[in-house]
Coordinates of C-alpha atoms in Angstrom, one line a residue:
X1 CA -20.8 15.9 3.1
X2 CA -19.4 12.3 4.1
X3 CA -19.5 9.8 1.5
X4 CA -19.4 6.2 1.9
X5 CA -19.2 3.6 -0.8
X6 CA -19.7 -0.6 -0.9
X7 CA -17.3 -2.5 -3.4
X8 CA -18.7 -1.3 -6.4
X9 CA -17.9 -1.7 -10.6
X10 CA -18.9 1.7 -11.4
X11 CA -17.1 5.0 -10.8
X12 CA -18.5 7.1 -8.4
X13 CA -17.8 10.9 -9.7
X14 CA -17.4 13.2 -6.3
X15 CA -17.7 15.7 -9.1
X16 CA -21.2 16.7 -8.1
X17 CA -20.5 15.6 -4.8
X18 CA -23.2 12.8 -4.9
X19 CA -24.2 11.1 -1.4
X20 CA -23.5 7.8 -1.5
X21 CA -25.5 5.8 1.5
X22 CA -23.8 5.4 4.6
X23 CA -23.6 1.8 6.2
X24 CA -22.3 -0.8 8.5
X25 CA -20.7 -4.1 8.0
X26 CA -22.5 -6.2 10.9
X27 CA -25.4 -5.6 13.1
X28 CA -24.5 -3.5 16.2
X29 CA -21.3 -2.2 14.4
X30 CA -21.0 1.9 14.3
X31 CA -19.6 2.9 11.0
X32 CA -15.9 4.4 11.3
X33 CA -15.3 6.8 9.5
X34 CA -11.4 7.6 8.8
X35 CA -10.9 10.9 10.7
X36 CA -12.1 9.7 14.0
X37 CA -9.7 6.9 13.8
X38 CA -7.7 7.0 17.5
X39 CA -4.3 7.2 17.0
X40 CA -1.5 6.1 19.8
X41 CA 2.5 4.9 20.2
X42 CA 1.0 2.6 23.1
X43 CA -0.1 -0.8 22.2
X44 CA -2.4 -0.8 25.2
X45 CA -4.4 2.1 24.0
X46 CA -5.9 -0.6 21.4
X47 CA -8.2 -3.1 22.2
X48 CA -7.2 -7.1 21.1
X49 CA -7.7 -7.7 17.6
X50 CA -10.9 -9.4 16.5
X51 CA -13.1 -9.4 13.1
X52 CA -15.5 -6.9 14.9
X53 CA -13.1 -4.1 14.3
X54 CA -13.4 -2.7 11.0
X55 CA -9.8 -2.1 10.3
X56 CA -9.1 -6.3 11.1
X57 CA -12.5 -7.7 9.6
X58 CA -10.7 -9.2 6.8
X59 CA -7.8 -10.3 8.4
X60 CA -8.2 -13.6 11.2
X61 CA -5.8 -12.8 14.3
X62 CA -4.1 -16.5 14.0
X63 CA -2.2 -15.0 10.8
X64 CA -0.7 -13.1 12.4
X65 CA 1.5 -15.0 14.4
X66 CA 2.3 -12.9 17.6
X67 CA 2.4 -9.4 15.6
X68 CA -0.3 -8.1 18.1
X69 CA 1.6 -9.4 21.3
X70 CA 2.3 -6.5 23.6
X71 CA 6.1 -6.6 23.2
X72 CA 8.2 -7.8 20.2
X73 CA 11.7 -8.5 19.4
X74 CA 13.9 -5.8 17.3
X75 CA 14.2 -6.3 14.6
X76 CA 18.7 -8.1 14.4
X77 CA 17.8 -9.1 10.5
X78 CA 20.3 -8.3 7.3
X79 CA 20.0 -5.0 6.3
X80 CA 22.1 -4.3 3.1
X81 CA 22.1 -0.8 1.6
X82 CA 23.2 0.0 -1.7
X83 CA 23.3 3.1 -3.4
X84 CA 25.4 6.3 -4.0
X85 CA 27.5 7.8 -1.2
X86 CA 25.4 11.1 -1.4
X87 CA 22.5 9.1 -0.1
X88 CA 23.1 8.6 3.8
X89 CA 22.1 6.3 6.2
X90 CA 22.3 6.6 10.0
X91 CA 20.8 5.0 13.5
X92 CA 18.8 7.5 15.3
X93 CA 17.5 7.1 18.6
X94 CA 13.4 8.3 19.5
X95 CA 14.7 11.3 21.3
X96 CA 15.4 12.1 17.0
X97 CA 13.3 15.1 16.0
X98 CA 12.7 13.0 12.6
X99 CA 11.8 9.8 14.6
X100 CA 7.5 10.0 14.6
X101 CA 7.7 13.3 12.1
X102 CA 5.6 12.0 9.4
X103 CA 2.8 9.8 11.7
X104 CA 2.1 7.3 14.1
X105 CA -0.4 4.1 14.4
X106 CA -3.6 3.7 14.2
X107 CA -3.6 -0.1 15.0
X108 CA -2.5 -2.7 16.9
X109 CA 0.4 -4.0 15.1
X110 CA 1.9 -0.7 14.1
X111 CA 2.0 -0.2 17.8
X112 CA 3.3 -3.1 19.1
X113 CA 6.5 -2.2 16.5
X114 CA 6.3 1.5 17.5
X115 CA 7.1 0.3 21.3
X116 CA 9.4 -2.3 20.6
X117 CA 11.9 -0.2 18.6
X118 CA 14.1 1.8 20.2
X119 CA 16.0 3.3 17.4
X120 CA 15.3 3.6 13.5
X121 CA 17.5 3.2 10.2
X122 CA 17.5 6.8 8.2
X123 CA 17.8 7.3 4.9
X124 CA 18.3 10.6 3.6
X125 CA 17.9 11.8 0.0
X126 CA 19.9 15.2 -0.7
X127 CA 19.4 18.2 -3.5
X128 CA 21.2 17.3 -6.4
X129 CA 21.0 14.8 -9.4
X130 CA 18.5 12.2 -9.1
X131 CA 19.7 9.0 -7.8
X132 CA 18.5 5.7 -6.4
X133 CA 18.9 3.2 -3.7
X134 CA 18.0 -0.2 -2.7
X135 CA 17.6 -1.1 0.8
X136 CA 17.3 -5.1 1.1
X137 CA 15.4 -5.9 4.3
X138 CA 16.6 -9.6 4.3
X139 CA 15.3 -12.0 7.0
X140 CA 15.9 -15.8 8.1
X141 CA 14.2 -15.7 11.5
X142 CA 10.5 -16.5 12.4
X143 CA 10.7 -14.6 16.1
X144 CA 8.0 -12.1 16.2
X145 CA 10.1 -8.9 15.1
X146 CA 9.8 -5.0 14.6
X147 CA 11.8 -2.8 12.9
X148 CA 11.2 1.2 12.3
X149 CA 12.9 3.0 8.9
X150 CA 12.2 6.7 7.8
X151 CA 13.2 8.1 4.6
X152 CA 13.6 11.6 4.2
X153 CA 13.8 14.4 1.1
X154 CA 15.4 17.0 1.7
X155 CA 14.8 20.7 0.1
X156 CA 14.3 20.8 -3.9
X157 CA 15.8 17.2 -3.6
X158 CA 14.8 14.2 -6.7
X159 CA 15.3 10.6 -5.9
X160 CA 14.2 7.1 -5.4
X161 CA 14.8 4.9 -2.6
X162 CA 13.6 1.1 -3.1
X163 CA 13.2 -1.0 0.3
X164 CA 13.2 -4.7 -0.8
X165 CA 12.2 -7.6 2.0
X166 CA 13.1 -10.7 1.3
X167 CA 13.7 -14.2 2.8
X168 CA 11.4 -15.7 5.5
X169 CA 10.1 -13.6 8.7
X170 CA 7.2 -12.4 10.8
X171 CA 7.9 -8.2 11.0
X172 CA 5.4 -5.8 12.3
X173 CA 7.2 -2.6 10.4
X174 CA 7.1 1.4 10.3
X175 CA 8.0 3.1 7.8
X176 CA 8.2 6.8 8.1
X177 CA 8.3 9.0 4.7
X178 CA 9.3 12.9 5.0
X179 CA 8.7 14.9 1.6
X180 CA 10.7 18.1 1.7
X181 CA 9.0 21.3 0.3
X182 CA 9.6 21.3 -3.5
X183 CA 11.2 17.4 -3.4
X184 CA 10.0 15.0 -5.6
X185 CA 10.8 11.4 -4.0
X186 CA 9.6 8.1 -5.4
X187 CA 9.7 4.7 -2.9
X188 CA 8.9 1.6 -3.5
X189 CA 8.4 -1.1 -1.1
X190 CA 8.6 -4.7 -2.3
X191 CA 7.5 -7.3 -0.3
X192 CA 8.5 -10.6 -2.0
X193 CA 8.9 -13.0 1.3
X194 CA 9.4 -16.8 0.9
X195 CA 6.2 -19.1 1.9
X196 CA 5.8 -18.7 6.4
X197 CA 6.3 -15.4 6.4
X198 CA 3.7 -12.4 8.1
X199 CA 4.5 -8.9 6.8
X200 CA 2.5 -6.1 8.5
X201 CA 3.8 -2.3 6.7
X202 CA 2.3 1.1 8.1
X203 CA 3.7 3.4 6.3
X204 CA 3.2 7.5 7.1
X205 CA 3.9 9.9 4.2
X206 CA 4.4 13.9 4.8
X207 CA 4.3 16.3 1.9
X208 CA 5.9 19.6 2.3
X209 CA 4.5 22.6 0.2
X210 CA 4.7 21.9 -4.0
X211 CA 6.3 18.5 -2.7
X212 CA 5.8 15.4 -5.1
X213 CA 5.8 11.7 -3.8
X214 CA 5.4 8.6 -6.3
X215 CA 4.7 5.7 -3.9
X216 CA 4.6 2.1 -5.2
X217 CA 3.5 -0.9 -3.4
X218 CA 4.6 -4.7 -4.6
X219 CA 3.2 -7.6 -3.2
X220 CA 3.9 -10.8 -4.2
X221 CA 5.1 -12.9 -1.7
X222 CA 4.5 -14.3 2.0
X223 CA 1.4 -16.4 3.6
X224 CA 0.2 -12.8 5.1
X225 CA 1.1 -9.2 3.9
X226 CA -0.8 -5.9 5.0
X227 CA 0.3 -2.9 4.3
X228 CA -1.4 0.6 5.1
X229 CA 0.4 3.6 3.3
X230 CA -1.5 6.8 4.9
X231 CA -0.3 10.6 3.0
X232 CA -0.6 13.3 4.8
X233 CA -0.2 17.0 3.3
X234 CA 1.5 19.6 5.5
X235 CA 1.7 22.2 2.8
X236 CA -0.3 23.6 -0.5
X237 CA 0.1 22.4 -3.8
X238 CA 1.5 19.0 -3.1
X239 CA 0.6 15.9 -4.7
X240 CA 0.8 12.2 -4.5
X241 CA 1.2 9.0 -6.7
X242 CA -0.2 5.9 -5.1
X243 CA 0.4 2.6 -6.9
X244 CA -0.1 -1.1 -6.1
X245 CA 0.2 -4.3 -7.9
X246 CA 0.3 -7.6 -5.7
X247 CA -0.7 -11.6 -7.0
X248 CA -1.9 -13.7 -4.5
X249 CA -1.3 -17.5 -4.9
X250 CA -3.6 -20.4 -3.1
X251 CA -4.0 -19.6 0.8
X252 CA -2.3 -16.0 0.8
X253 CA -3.8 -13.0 2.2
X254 CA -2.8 -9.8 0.7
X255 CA -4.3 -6.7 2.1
X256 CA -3.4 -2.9 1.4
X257 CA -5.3 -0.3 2.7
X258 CA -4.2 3.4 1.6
X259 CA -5.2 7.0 2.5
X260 CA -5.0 10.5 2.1
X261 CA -6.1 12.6 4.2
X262 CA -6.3 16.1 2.1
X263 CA -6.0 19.0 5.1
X264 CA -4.0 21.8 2.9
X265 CA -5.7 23.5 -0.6
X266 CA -4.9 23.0 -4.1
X267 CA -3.4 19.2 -3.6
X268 CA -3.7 16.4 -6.0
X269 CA -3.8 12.5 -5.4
X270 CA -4.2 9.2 -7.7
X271 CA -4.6 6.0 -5.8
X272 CA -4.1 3.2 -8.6
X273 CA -3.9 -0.6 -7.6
X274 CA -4.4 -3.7 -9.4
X275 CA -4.0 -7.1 -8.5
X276 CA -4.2 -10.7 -9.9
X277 CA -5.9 -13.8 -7.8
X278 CA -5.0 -17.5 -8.7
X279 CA -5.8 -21.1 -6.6
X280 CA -8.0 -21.8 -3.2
X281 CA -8.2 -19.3 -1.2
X282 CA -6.2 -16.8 -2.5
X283 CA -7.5 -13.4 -0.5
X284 CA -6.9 -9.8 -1.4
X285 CA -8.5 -6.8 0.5
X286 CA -7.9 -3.2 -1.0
X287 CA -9.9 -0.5 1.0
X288 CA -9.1 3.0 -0.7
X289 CA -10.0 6.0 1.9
X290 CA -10.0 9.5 1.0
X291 CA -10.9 12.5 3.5
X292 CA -11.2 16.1 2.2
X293 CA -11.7 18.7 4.9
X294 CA -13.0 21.9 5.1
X295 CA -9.7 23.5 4.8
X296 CA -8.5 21.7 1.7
X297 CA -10.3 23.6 -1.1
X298 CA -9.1 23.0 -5.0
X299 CA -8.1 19.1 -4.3
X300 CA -8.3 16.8 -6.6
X301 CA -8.4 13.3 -6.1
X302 CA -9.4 9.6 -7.5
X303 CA -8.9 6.3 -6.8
X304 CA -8.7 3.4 -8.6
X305 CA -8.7 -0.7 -7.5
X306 CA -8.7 -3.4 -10.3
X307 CA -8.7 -7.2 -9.7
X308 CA -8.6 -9.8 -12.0
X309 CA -9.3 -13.6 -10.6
X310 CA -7.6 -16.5 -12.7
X311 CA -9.7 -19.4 -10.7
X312 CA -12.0 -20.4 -8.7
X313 CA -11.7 -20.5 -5.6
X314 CA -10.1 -16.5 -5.1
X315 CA -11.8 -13.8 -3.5
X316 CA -10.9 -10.1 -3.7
X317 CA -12.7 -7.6 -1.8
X318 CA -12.5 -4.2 -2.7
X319 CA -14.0 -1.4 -0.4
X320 CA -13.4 2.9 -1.8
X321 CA -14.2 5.1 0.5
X322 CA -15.2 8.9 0.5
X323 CA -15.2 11.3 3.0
X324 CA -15.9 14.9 1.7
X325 CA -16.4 18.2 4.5
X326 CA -16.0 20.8 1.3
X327 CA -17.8 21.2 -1.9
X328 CA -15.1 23.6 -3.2
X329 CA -12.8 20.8 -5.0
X330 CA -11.5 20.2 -8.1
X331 CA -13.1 16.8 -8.4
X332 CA -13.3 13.4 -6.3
X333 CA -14.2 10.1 -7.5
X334 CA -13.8 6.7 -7.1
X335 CA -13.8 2.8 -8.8
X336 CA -13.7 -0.7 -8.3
X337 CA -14.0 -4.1 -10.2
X338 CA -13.4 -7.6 -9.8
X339 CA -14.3 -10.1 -12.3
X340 CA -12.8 -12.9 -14.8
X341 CA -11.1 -12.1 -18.5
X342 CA -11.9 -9.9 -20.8
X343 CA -13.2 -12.4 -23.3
X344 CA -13.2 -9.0 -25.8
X345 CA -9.6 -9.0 -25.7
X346 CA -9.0 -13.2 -25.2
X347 CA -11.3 -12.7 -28.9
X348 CA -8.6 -9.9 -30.1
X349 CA -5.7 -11.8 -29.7
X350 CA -6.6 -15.6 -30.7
X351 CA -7.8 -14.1 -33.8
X352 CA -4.5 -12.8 -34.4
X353 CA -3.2 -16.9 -34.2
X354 CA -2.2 -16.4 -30.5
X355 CA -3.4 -19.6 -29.1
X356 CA -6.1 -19.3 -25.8
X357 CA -3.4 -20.2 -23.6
X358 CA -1.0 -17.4 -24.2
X359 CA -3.4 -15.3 -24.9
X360 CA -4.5 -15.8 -21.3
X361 CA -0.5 -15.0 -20.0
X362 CA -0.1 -11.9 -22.2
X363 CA -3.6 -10.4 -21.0
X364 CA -2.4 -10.5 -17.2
X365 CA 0.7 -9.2 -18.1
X366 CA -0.2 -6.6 -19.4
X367 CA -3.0 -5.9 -17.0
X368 CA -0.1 -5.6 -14.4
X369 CA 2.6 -4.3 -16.1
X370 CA 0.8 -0.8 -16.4
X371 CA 2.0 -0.5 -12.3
X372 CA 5.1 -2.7 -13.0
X373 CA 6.5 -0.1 -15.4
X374 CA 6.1 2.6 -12.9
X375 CA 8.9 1.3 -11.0
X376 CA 11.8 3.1 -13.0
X377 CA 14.7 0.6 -12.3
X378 CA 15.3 -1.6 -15.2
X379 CA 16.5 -4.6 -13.2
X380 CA 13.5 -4.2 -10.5
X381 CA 11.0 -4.2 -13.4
X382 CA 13.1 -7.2 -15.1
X383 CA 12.9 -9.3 -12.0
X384 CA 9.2 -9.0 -10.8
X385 CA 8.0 -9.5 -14.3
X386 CA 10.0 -13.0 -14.4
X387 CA 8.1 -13.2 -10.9
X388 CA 4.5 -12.8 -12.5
X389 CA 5.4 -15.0 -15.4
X390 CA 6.4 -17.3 -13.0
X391 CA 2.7 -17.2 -11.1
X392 CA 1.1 -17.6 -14.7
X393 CA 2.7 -20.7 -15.6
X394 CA 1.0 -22.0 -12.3
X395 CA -2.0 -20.4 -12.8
X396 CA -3.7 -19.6 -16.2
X397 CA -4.3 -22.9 -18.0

């Protein structure tokens, strides 16, 4: 059974593995469907970008300011690490049997990095007490750039490893994410660029066997951001925490576009994302995929995409997406919704003698803080929640 679903405000419950109609987004278009999605190190194996391919219909090719050229610049950026010495970092070259471990692109961009990296920046997360560390990607230069990290857990090893970009740039990244059997490894990527910048993430995520990964996605600043987390299970009983919480100002595009592809039994995922839309223009895309195979009996899965728009003038499009090859899961189930206030909870408060205004700042707040707080680092939490209040004091009025 393959499952399809349009942006939608009611959950669709794989639990009786209900068909949901299949479609296409333009006349002549085939539908795509995740698993037959090419995949390639060589840019050339990928046509030009253009709206008509379903992976860039959101997404106009002039934002991206050279990302999709054939050849890019390496990334010669800050990179500033800071964390425990039993958290090590090294160079490796693409002869490294880690280097293209957890995945390679499916797009254009991703590519284009891919070939114009020739080494990558590891971090590696040993057994032992848990531990975190930053890793500030810190740019000043608008050249067309690339840069290639990978993050690895080793056996029965805890940790959290926070990569932060900041400062103005136009990077075409790759992030690789290797979750040792019985690990549990929590990054977070924060992309809070200054205004000019272009941000395009694919990030690949391998789960060993009983391997946890809590992955958390902040967006808040840059003209253009897209980032595509893909999870890939190379073991049974592992599972995956996907979260995402982003706020798109007047003339940003924020995209994220996450996916699991369940190929081992018995594995778990939760896809949670929630954004917040303010100002003319302001454009967030979330398309959720899912593929269960024929092999991966007892998953469980659900995802989740919530947006709430402050003005007019936003647009947030929100696509989840089922594909199921097995009717011997756990469950599978999906939901979207985009709309204004709660006036239920606007009512709750200003009866309580909170006036409309701050009413208004304390219901986004909390609305975002439920993926805020899932963060973990004190000082991270403390400084993108002075970053939404921020946002609020332009927006809600």
């Amino acid at each position: 059974i393959r499952t399809r679903a349009k942006q939608t405000n009611r959950d669709a419950d794989g639990r009786g593995c209900r068909l949901v109609e299949q479609h296409s987004h333009g006349a002549g278009v085939p539908l795509q469907i995740r698993s037959e999605r090419p995949k390639s190190t060589s840019v050339a194996d990928f046509a030009p970008i253009t709206i008509r391919d379903e992976q860039w219909r959101y997404l106009p090719v002039e934002r991206l300011k050279g990302l999709d050229e054939d050849a890019l610049t390496e990334y010669l950026g800050d990179l500033q690490f800071d964390g425990p010495k039993s958290i090590t970092t090294e160079w490796i070259s693409k002869d490294h049997p880690l280097f293209g471990a957890a995945g390679i692109p499916e797009d254009r961009t991703s590519a284009a990095s891919w070939e114009s990296t020739e080494a990558a920046y590891l971090i590696t997360v040993p057994a032992g007490p848990e531990e975190h560390a930053v890793l500030t990607v810190n740019s000043s230069d608008l050249t067309p750039s690339a840069l290639h990290l990978v993050v690895e857990s080793k056996l029965h090893a805890k940790g959290t490893v926070v990569i932060d970009h900041r400062g103005k740039g136009v990077l075409a990244e790759n992030i690789e994410i290797i979750v040792g059997d019985e690990s549990d490894l929590t990054v977070i990527s924060i992309q809070d660029w200054s205004a000019g910048s272009v941000h395009t993430s694919a990030q690949f995520a391998k789960l060993g066997r009983n391997a946890h990964l809590k992955h958390v996605v902040v967006s808040f600043g840059g003209d253009t951001v897209r980032v595509t987390p893909s999870v890939y299970f190379d073991g049974p009983g592992a599972s995956v925490d996907l979260f995402g919480v982003y706020f798109a100002d007047a003339d940003q595009h924020l995209e994220h576009r996450p996916f699991v592809d369940h190929s081992q039994p018995n594995c778990t995922s939760r896809v949670t994302y929630k954004g917040a839309l303010q100002g003319d223009k302001a454009h967030t895309v979330w398309v959720g995929d899912v593929l269960i195979r024929k092999e991966a009996e007892g998953t469980d899965t659900y995802e989740l995409n919530r947006n709430l728009l402050l003005t007019d003038g936003a647009r947030a499009d929100s696509v989840p997406n089922l594909e199921i090859e097995t009717g011997q899961i756990e469950g599978a189930g999906h939901a979207s919704a985009s709309g204004r206030f709660d006036d239920e909870h606007l009512f709750y408060l200003q009866a309580r003698g909170i006036n409309e205004l701050e009413a208004r700042r304390l219901v986004v707040k909390g609305f975002l803080n439920e993926i805020v707080q899932q963060i973990g680092i004190e000082s991270i939490e403390e400084r993108l929640n002075k970053s939404i209040e921020e946002e609020l004091k332009r927006s809600v009025k």
